[in-house]
């Protein structure tokens, strides 16, 4: 069946080639040098997981992995042995050494806890509501995606990657932020970004117009873009097999959609440790949140929160709100679980491989039964609030988006507005009564257009 799936991808590639939109000549590369945070601000960042689990940041510890800050560590990584594929590896000084995982802070930590006005919160039946607002008006690579790239990009650099590809919808936040991070994120402390040659394979979204200004920006950041319709809803390995048809033959790796893999899950495990520090510093709550709402797409964000809650020992439920679903046959072909909604099955697959990887590198604090605990005690999936379709919203959503923006919280129609709808729905059923609720906003509302379009003239 796997062969049939991949064969279908190849046939689809032929059909899509013929309907591919013609592209005009590429513009000159955009000047993005001014979009990176100040080096001094990045050098002051520290790994919250290292404070929670000190052995992770101790080069002399003997158990578990060592997470090294590549901005402050000047030792050469050239002699390390790499285990795993580029971007998803651990590195060993010698064959029997503990695993080393590179990490580079690429965005400035701020107190992003947001308290919404009573005009908003009084409409929600819970005891207290806070927002973890991973959004920035100043930096284009921030929060949700940046947390993944802090582990993914240095891993790719240590792996020696020179040419990469990635894929997503034309409106993909990952495609845009990864293209920018590749060009601006300092990974060495000496102002050296990854700066790989990068190809993009972008799928048009049925029913949604392509943002041509956004596309112009993308074309100024990468070496090659292929745009295709996705009428047959290619996903999983079939989509990746199709994408490889468009990649340069020297491509080292096709970065997964959303930048989600086992290594990037560490980004939001670290985020939960940061959240605990923020709550303590703000003296906001004496106890951890009872419920966290977060949008759920490629999987590593929600999985990182689940594992982070487990590490903290909190009795917190994490409501992951899917951005879409797929037909019965697609669920069966990709996830082998046709009765399980597509995104939930995708998260479950990543959870199994990540837990296996964490145990293999002897990551501290991960219990032997963590997969069962997450699945049955922590994770509350919502695979209905994405309707009526991917990125499609209703009038009530628009009204909420406007009210929340006036309160300082910007949400997007693909992910975070659907997660907010889920929060409202659960509130209306009384499920949040007397609960401390945290809404995790993964949408970075930075306005990319003025600085990048102006750099193109």
Short mmCIF file of C-alpha atoms in Angstrom, two decimals:
data_model
loop_
_atom_site.label_atom_id
_atom_site.label_comp_id
_atom_site.label_asym_id
_atom_site.label_seq_id
_atom_site.Cartn_x
_atom_site.Cartn_y
_atom_site.Cartn_z
CA UNK A 1 0.00 0.00 0.00
CA UNK A 2 2.91 2.34 0.69
CA UNK A 3 4.12 1.76 -2.86
CA UNK A 4 0.67 2.58 -4.21
CA UNK A 5 0.59 5.76 -2.17
CA UNK A 6 3.96 6.97 -3.43
CA UNK A 7 3.11 5.90 -6.95
CA UNK A 8 -0.02 7.99 -6.72
CA UNK A 9 2.12 10.92 -5.65
CA UNK A 10 4.28 10.55 -8.73
CA UNK A 11 1.23 10.47 -11.02
CA UNK A 12 -0.17 13.50 -9.25
CA UNK A 13 3.11 15.31 -9.82
CA UNK A 14 2.68 14.84 -13.57
CA UNK A 15 -0.84 16.23 -13.47
CA UNK A 16 0.13 19.12 -11.28
CA UNK A 17 3.10 20.02 -13.42
CA UNK A 18 0.74 20.86 -16.26
CA UNK A 19 -1.44 23.12 -14.11
CA UNK A 20 1.47 24.83 -12.39
CA UNK A 21 1.23 28.62 -12.39
CA UNK A 22 3.91 30.32 -14.59
CA UNK A 23 6.37 32.35 -12.54
CA UNK A 24 7.97 35.61 -13.71
CA UNK A 25 11.73 36.09 -13.20
CA UNK A 26 12.79 36.17 -9.58
CA UNK A 27 13.47 39.60 -8.04
CA UNK A 28 16.74 40.45 -6.37
CA UNK A 29 17.17 39.06 -2.86
CA UNK A 30 15.49 41.13 -0.17
CA UNK A 31 17.70 42.95 2.32
CA UNK A 32 16.68 41.41 5.65
CA UNK A 33 19.78 42.34 7.64
CA UNK A 34 17.89 44.81 9.81
CA UNK A 35 15.24 42.34 10.94
CA UNK A 36 17.34 40.31 13.39
CA UNK A 37 17.20 41.05 17.14
CA UNK A 38 20.26 42.76 18.70
CA UNK A 39 23.07 40.32 19.44
CA UNK A 40 23.38 41.52 23.04
CA UNK A 41 19.71 40.73 23.68
CA UNK A 42 20.10 37.21 22.28
CA UNK A 43 23.29 36.54 24.24
CA UNK A 44 21.38 37.25 27.46
CA UNK A 45 18.85 34.48 26.82
CA UNK A 46 19.05 31.23 28.74
CA UNK A 47 17.43 27.81 28.43
CA UNK A 48 14.58 27.45 30.91
CA UNK A 49 14.81 23.64 30.70
CA UNK A 50 18.38 23.98 31.97
CA UNK A 51 17.11 25.64 35.15
CA UNK A 52 14.40 23.03 35.60
CA UNK A 53 16.76 20.12 34.87
CA UNK A 54 20.32 21.36 35.58
CA UNK A 55 22.06 18.33 34.04
CA UNK A 56 20.85 19.45 30.59
CA UNK A 57 23.06 22.56 30.78
CA UNK A 58 25.98 20.96 32.63
CA UNK A 59 28.82 19.90 30.30
CA UNK A 60 30.33 17.77 33.09
CA UNK A 61 27.18 15.75 33.83
CA UNK A 62 27.31 12.09 32.88
CA UNK A 63 23.62 11.25 32.45
CA UNK A 64 21.23 12.39 29.77
CA UNK A 65 21.82 14.83 26.91
CA UNK A 66 23.75 18.10 26.99
CA UNK A 67 21.97 21.07 25.37
CA UNK A 68 24.65 23.53 24.29
CA UNK A 69 24.01 27.23 23.59
CA UNK A 70 25.83 27.75 20.30
CA UNK A 71 25.96 31.53 20.76
CA UNK A 72 28.16 31.21 23.85
CA UNK A 73 30.05 27.99 23.06
CA UNK A 74 33.06 28.67 20.87
CA UNK A 75 34.24 25.05 20.64
CA UNK A 76 34.29 23.62 17.13
CA UNK A 77 31.60 21.06 16.36
CA UNK A 78 33.49 19.72 13.34
CA UNK A 79 34.78 16.64 15.16
CA UNK A 80 31.42 15.45 16.47
CA UNK A 81 29.82 12.21 15.33
CA UNK A 82 26.31 12.83 14.00
CA UNK A 83 23.51 10.35 14.71
CA UNK A 84 20.27 10.88 12.81
CA UNK A 85 19.26 12.78 9.70
CA UNK A 86 20.18 16.48 9.24
CA UNK A 87 18.03 18.71 11.42
CA UNK A 88 16.94 15.79 13.59
CA UNK A 89 20.26 14.61 15.00
CA UNK A 90 22.24 14.30 18.18
CA UNK A 91 26.01 14.80 18.18
CA UNK A 92 28.62 12.77 20.07
CA UNK A 93 32.21 13.70 20.92
CA UNK A 94 33.01 10.00 20.69
CA UNK A 95 31.03 6.83 20.12
CA UNK A 96 30.10 6.27 23.78
CA UNK A 97 29.58 9.93 24.75
CA UNK A 98 26.34 11.49 25.95
CA UNK A 99 24.19 13.11 23.27
CA UNK A 100 24.82 16.80 22.56
CA UNK A 101 21.95 18.90 21.16
CA UNK A 102 22.72 22.37 19.76
CA UNK A 103 20.40 25.25 20.68
CA UNK A 104 20.60 28.88 19.58
CA UNK A 105 18.26 31.56 20.99
CA UNK A 106 16.94 33.47 17.98
CA UNK A 107 14.21 35.61 19.54
CA UNK A 108 14.11 37.84 22.61
CA UNK A 109 12.18 36.47 25.56
CA UNK A 110 9.71 38.95 26.95
CA UNK A 111 6.92 38.79 29.47
CA UNK A 112 4.22 37.82 27.00
CA UNK A 113 1.49 37.01 29.53
CA UNK A 114 -1.55 39.03 28.53
CA UNK A 115 -4.57 39.73 30.72
CA UNK A 116 -7.61 40.50 28.63
CA UNK A 117 -10.08 43.23 29.69
CA UNK A 118 -13.20 42.33 31.63
CA UNK A 119 -15.35 43.18 28.59
CA UNK A 120 -13.90 40.00 27.03
CA UNK A 121 -13.44 37.73 30.03
CA UNK A 122 -16.90 38.28 31.52
CA UNK A 123 -18.32 36.47 28.48
CA UNK A 124 -16.33 33.34 29.36
CA UNK A 125 -17.37 31.11 32.25
CA UNK A 126 -14.05 30.33 33.95
CA UNK A 127 -12.38 31.49 37.14
CA UNK A 128 -9.41 33.22 35.44
CA UNK A 129 -8.10 33.63 31.89
CA UNK A 130 -4.57 34.48 30.75
CA UNK A 131 -2.98 34.53 27.30
CA UNK A 132 0.54 33.37 26.45
CA UNK A 133 0.90 35.78 23.54
CA UNK A 134 3.67 34.53 21.24
CA UNK A 135 3.38 37.52 18.94
CA UNK A 136 5.68 40.44 18.21
CA UNK A 137 5.24 43.77 16.45
CA UNK A 138 9.02 44.16 16.16
CA UNK A 139 10.49 40.85 14.98
CA UNK A 140 9.34 38.71 12.03
CA UNK A 141 10.66 35.43 13.46
CA UNK A 142 9.17 35.02 16.90
CA UNK A 143 7.51 32.72 19.36
CA UNK A 144 5.82 29.60 18.03
CA UNK A 145 7.93 29.02 14.91
CA UNK A 146 11.08 30.52 16.39
CA UNK A 147 10.98 28.03 19.27
CA UNK A 148 11.18 25.18 16.76
CA UNK A 149 13.93 26.84 14.74
CA UNK A 150 16.05 27.42 17.85
CA UNK A 151 16.68 23.67 17.81
CA UNK A 152 16.17 22.94 14.10
CA UNK A 153 18.49 25.57 12.55
CA UNK A 154 21.63 24.92 14.62
CA UNK A 155 21.04 21.21 14.11
CA UNK A 156 21.06 21.77 10.36
CA UNK A 157 24.21 23.90 10.62
CA UNK A 158 26.05 21.29 12.68
CA UNK A 159 24.90 18.71 10.11
CA UNK A 160 26.63 20.67 7.36
CA UNK A 161 23.47 21.36 5.33
CA UNK A 162 23.97 23.50 2.22
CA UNK A 163 20.67 23.25 0.33
CA UNK A 164 17.22 22.65 1.78
CA UNK A 165 13.63 22.39 0.67
CA UNK A 166 10.40 22.79 2.59
CA UNK A 167 6.70 22.80 1.79
CA UNK A 168 3.33 24.11 2.91
CA UNK A 169 0.34 26.14 1.82
CA UNK A 170 0.96 29.38 -0.07
CA UNK A 171 -0.12 31.14 3.14
CA UNK A 172 2.17 28.95 5.28
CA UNK A 173 3.58 30.75 8.31
CA UNK A 174 6.36 28.17 8.35
CA UNK A 175 7.40 28.84 4.75
CA UNK A 176 7.76 32.58 5.38
CA UNK A 177 9.33 32.44 8.83
CA UNK A 178 11.70 29.62 7.92
CA UNK A 179 12.86 31.50 4.82
CA UNK A 180 13.54 34.56 6.99
CA UNK A 181 15.16 32.64 9.84
CA UNK A 182 17.45 30.89 7.36
CA UNK A 183 18.75 34.32 6.32
CA UNK A 184 18.84 36.28 9.61
CA UNK A 185 19.09 33.95 12.64
CA UNK A 186 22.59 34.11 14.16
CA UNK A 187 23.63 30.56 15.08
CA UNK A 188 27.22 31.10 16.21
CA UNK A 189 27.44 34.40 18.09
CA UNK A 190 29.45 35.78 15.17
CA UNK A 191 26.48 36.79 13.06
CA UNK A 192 26.41 33.60 10.99
CA UNK A 193 22.93 32.41 9.97
CA UNK A 194 22.36 29.08 8.27
CA UNK A 195 21.88 30.88 4.92
CA UNK A 196 21.24 27.68 2.96
CA UNK A 197 19.99 27.69 -0.58
CA UNK A 198 16.26 27.10 -0.11
CA UNK A 199 13.52 25.76 -2.40
CA UNK A 200 9.80 26.01 -1.58
CA UNK A 201 6.95 23.82 -2.79
CA UNK A 202 3.69 25.65 -2.06
CA UNK A 203 0.16 24.35 -2.47
CA UNK A 204 -2.71 26.66 -3.30
CA UNK A 205 -5.60 26.42 -0.84
CA UNK A 206 -9.00 25.68 -2.44
CA UNK A 207 -11.41 28.56 -1.91
CA UNK A 208 -8.72 31.01 -0.77
CA UNK A 209 -7.06 33.67 -2.91
CA UNK A 210 -3.28 33.65 -3.14
CA UNK A 211 -1.72 36.66 -1.40
CA UNK A 212 0.49 38.00 -4.18
CA UNK A 213 2.39 40.43 -1.95
CA UNK A 214 3.30 37.58 0.39
CA UNK A 215 4.34 35.49 -2.60
CA UNK A 216 6.55 38.35 -3.84
CA UNK A 217 8.29 38.41 -0.45
CA UNK A 218 8.85 34.65 -0.51
CA UNK A 219 10.30 34.83 -3.99
CA UNK A 220 12.83 37.41 -2.78
CA UNK A 221 14.05 35.12 0.02
CA UNK A 222 14.60 31.76 -1.69
CA UNK A 223 16.20 30.22 -4.76
CA UNK A 224 13.16 28.48 -6.26
CA UNK A 225 9.40 28.24 -5.74
CA UNK A 226 6.99 25.73 -7.25
CA UNK A 227 3.28 26.44 -6.87
CA UNK A 228 0.68 23.75 -7.47
CA UNK A 229 -2.95 23.05 -6.83
CA UNK A 230 -3.64 20.28 -4.36
CA UNK A 231 -6.94 19.01 -5.67
CA UNK A 232 -6.12 15.43 -4.67
CA UNK A 233 -5.22 16.51 -1.09
CA UNK A 234 -1.72 15.09 -1.02
CA UNK A 235 -0.48 14.74 2.55
CA UNK A 236 2.18 12.88 4.50
CA UNK A 237 4.78 10.94 2.56
CA UNK A 238 2.83 11.36 -0.69
CA UNK A 239 3.08 15.15 -0.43
CA UNK A 240 6.78 14.92 0.40
CA UNK A 241 7.37 12.58 -2.51
CA UNK A 242 5.64 15.07 -4.80
CA UNK A 243 7.67 17.96 -3.35
CA UNK A 244 10.92 16.15 -4.08
CA UNK A 245 10.10 16.34 -7.79
CA UNK A 246 10.70 20.08 -7.59
CA UNK A 247 13.84 20.11 -5.45
CA UNK A 248 17.37 20.64 -6.67
CA UNK A 249 19.26 17.31 -6.96
CA UNK A 250 21.82 18.54 -4.40
CA UNK A 251 19.17 19.13 -1.71
CA UNK A 252 20.33 17.81 1.67
CA UNK A 253 16.91 17.59 3.28
CA UNK A 254 13.21 18.31 2.84
CA UNK A 255 12.36 20.09 6.10
CA UNK A 256 9.01 18.74 7.38
CA UNK A 257 5.86 20.87 7.06
CA UNK A 258 5.63 23.31 9.94
CA UNK A 259 9.23 22.53 10.89
CA UNK A 260 7.96 19.75 13.15
CA UNK A 261 10.20 16.82 14.06
CA UNK A 262 11.44 15.14 17.23
CA UNK A 263 14.17 17.72 17.89
CA UNK A 264 11.88 20.74 17.37
CA UNK A 265 9.46 19.38 20.02
CA UNK A 266 12.06 20.52 22.58
CA UNK A 267 11.12 24.11 21.74
CA UNK A 268 7.76 23.95 23.47
CA UNK A 269 8.94 21.70 26.25
CA UNK A 270 11.22 24.65 26.98
CA UNK A 271 8.26 27.02 26.55
CA UNK A 272 6.35 25.36 29.42
CA UNK A 273 9.39 25.80 31.67
CA UNK A 274 9.43 29.48 30.64
CA UNK A 275 5.71 29.76 31.37
CA UNK A 276 6.29 28.47 34.91
CA UNK A 277 8.93 31.18 35.42
CA UNK A 278 6.62 33.88 34.06
CA UNK A 279 3.75 32.82 36.31
CA UNK A 280 6.05 32.88 39.33
CA UNK A 281 7.55 36.27 38.45
CA UNK A 282 4.15 37.84 37.78
CA UNK A 283 2.62 36.18 40.85
CA UNK A 284 -0.35 35.64 38.61
CA UNK A 285 -1.50 32.25 39.84
CA UNK A 286 -0.53 30.23 42.88
CA UNK A 287 -1.19 27.04 40.92
CA UNK A 288 -0.56 26.03 37.32
CA UNK A 289 -3.32 26.38 34.71
CA UNK A 290 -6.09 23.81 34.73
CA UNK A 291 -6.52 23.99 30.95
CA UNK A 292 -4.35 25.18 28.07
CA UNK A 293 -5.87 25.84 24.63
CA UNK A 294 -3.53 25.72 21.65
CA UNK A 295 -3.89 25.40 17.87
CA UNK A 296 -2.75 22.07 16.41
CA UNK A 297 -1.29 21.64 12.93
CA UNK A 298 1.95 19.81 12.18
CA UNK A 299 2.15 18.68 15.79
CA UNK A 300 5.36 19.70 17.55
CA UNK A 301 3.87 22.70 19.37
CA UNK A 302 1.04 20.81 21.06
CA UNK A 303 3.30 17.80 21.68
CA UNK A 304 5.94 20.02 23.28
CA UNK A 305 3.30 21.49 25.60
CA UNK A 306 2.07 18.01 26.52
CA UNK A 307 5.59 16.81 27.34
CA UNK A 308 6.35 20.07 29.16
CA UNK A 309 3.28 19.70 31.36
CA UNK A 310 4.41 16.13 32.08
CA UNK A 311 7.91 17.32 33.05
CA UNK A 312 6.46 19.97 35.36
CA UNK A 313 4.19 17.44 37.06
CA UNK A 314 1.16 19.66 36.50
CA UNK A 315 -2.42 18.37 36.47
CA UNK A 316 -3.12 20.45 33.37
CA UNK A 317 -5.25 19.44 30.40
CA UNK A 318 -3.99 20.56 26.98
CA UNK A 319 -6.76 21.13 24.44
CA UNK A 320 -5.22 20.82 20.97
CA UNK A 321 -7.50 22.32 18.31
CA UNK A 322 -6.98 20.86 14.82
CA UNK A 323 -6.66 23.17 11.83
CA UNK A 324 -8.29 20.69 9.42
CA UNK A 325 -9.30 17.08 8.83
CA UNK A 326 -8.94 14.74 5.87
CA UNK A 327 -11.20 12.14 4.22
CA UNK A 328 -11.46 8.60 5.54
CA UNK A 329 -9.16 7.15 2.86
CA UNK A 330 -6.43 9.73 3.49
CA UNK A 331 -6.54 8.99 7.23
CA UNK A 332 -6.06 5.32 6.47
CA UNK A 333 -3.25 5.79 3.96
CA UNK A 334 -1.26 8.27 6.05
CA UNK A 335 -2.00 7.43 9.68
CA UNK A 336 -3.28 3.84 9.36
CA UNK A 337 -6.12 4.94 11.68
CA UNK A 338 -9.12 5.82 9.51
CA UNK A 339 -11.45 6.34 12.47
CA UNK A 340 -9.09 8.90 14.04
CA UNK A 341 -9.25 12.53 12.80
CA UNK A 342 -6.26 13.30 10.60
CA UNK A 343 -4.40 15.83 12.76
CA UNK A 344 -4.86 13.73 15.91
CA UNK A 345 -3.36 10.75 14.09
CA UNK A 346 -0.48 12.89 12.87
CA UNK A 347 0.24 14.10 16.42
CA UNK A 348 0.04 10.53 17.72
CA UNK A 349 2.66 9.40 15.19
CA UNK A 350 5.01 12.23 16.15
CA UNK A 351 4.37 11.53 19.84
CA UNK A 352 5.43 7.88 19.51
CA UNK A 353 8.64 8.67 17.65
CA UNK A 354 9.48 11.58 19.97
CA UNK A 355 8.95 9.57 23.15
CA UNK A 356 11.10 6.79 21.72
CA UNK A 357 13.82 9.33 20.88
CA UNK A 358 13.69 10.98 24.33
CA UNK A 359 14.07 7.62 26.02
CA UNK A 360 16.93 6.69 23.71
CA UNK A 361 18.93 9.80 24.63
CA UNK A 362 17.95 9.35 28.32
CA UNK A 363 16.19 12.70 28.63
CA UNK A 364 15.52 13.30 32.34
CA UNK A 365 12.02 13.45 33.79
CA UNK A 366 10.33 11.41 31.04
CA UNK A 367 8.47 8.52 32.67
CA UNK A 368 8.32 5.09 30.99
CA UNK A 369 4.56 5.42 30.52
CA UNK A 370 4.57 9.01 29.27
CA UNK A 371 2.80 8.16 26.01
CA UNK A 372 -0.13 6.62 27.90
CA UNK A 373 -0.20 9.54 30.35
CA UNK A 374 -0.32 12.11 27.55
CA UNK A 375 -2.91 10.20 25.56
CA UNK A 376 -5.31 9.42 28.40
CA UNK A 377 -4.66 12.02 31.12
CA UNK A 378 -3.36 15.24 29.54
CA UNK A 379 -4.38 15.51 25.89
CA UNK A 380 -7.88 16.73 24.96
CA UNK A 381 -8.09 16.87 21.15
CA UNK A 382 -10.70 19.00 19.39
CA UNK A 383 -11.14 17.99 15.76
CA UNK A 384 -14.45 19.74 15.11
CA UNK A 385 -13.78 23.46 15.68
CA UNK A 386 -11.80 23.72 12.42
CA UNK A 387 -15.04 23.63 10.41
CA UNK A 388 -16.37 24.91 8.00
CA UNK A 389 -12.95 24.44 6.36
CA UNK A 390 -9.24 25.08 6.46
CA UNK A 391 -8.82 28.83 7.04
CA UNK A 392 -12.54 29.48 6.58
CA UNK A 393 -14.35 31.36 9.35
CA UNK A 394 -17.85 32.57 10.13
CA UNK A 395 -19.36 35.91 11.08
CA UNK A 396 -19.12 35.29 14.81
CA UNK A 397 -15.40 34.53 14.42
CA UNK A 398 -14.87 37.82 12.61
CA UNK A 399 -16.63 39.70 15.40
CA UNK A 400 -14.46 38.03 18.03
CA UNK A 401 -11.31 38.70 16.02
CA UNK A 402 -12.13 42.41 15.92
CA UNK A 403 -12.93 42.61 19.64
CA UNK A 404 -9.78 40.70 20.60
CA UNK A 405 -7.57 42.82 18.36
CA UNK A 406 -8.86 45.94 20.11
CA UNK A 407 -7.89 44.23 23.38
CA UNK A 408 -4.35 43.63 22.12
CA UNK A 409 -4.68 40.04 20.87
CA UNK A 410 -4.39 39.35 17.13
CA UNK A 411 -5.59 35.96 15.90
CA UNK A 412 -5.50 34.31 12.46
CA UNK A 413 -8.31 32.45 10.66
CA UNK A 414 -6.39 29.19 10.04
CA UNK A 415 -5.28 28.30 13.55
CA UNK A 416 -5.80 30.59 16.52
CA UNK A 417 -9.34 31.81 15.83
CA UNK A 418 -10.40 28.16 15.67
CA UNK A 419 -8.69 27.55 19.02
CA UNK A 420 -10.53 30.55 20.48
CA UNK A 421 -13.80 29.13 19.15
CA UNK A 422 -13.01 25.89 20.98
CA UNK A 423 -12.47 27.80 24.22
CA UNK A 424 -15.82 29.56 23.81
CA UNK A 425 -17.63 26.31 23.04
CA UNK A 426 -16.26 24.56 26.12
CA UNK A 427 -17.10 27.60 28.23
CA UNK A 428 -20.71 27.50 27.03
CA UNK A 429 -21.03 23.86 28.11
CA UNK A 430 -19.75 24.72 31.61
CA UNK A 431 -16.60 22.63 31.17
CA UNK A 432 -14.37 25.56 32.21
CA UNK A 433 -16.32 26.64 35.26
CA UNK A 434 -13.96 27.45 38.17
CA UNK A 435 -10.96 26.63 35.97
CA UNK A 436 -7.78 28.63 35.41
CA UNK A 437 -7.53 28.82 31.62
CA UNK A 438 -4.48 29.70 29.54
CA UNK A 439 -4.88 30.50 25.84
CA UNK A 440 -1.64 29.94 23.92
CA UNK A 441 -1.54 32.31 20.94
CA UNK A 442 0.78 30.89 18.26
CA UNK A 443 0.11 33.62 15.68
CA UNK A 444 2.89 36.15 15.11
CA UNK A 445 1.12 39.30 13.87
CA UNK A 446 4.27 41.06 12.63
CA UNK A 447 3.49 43.08 9.48
CA UNK A 448 5.98 41.68 6.98
CA UNK A 449 4.88 43.78 4.03
CA UNK A 450 6.38 47.27 4.56
CA UNK A 451 10.00 46.35 5.42
CA UNK A 452 10.35 43.48 2.94
CA UNK A 453 8.46 44.95 0.01
CA UNK A 454 10.29 48.27 0.39
CA UNK A 455 13.62 46.42 0.28
CA UNK A 456 12.57 45.13 -3.15
CA UNK A 457 11.80 48.59 -4.44
#
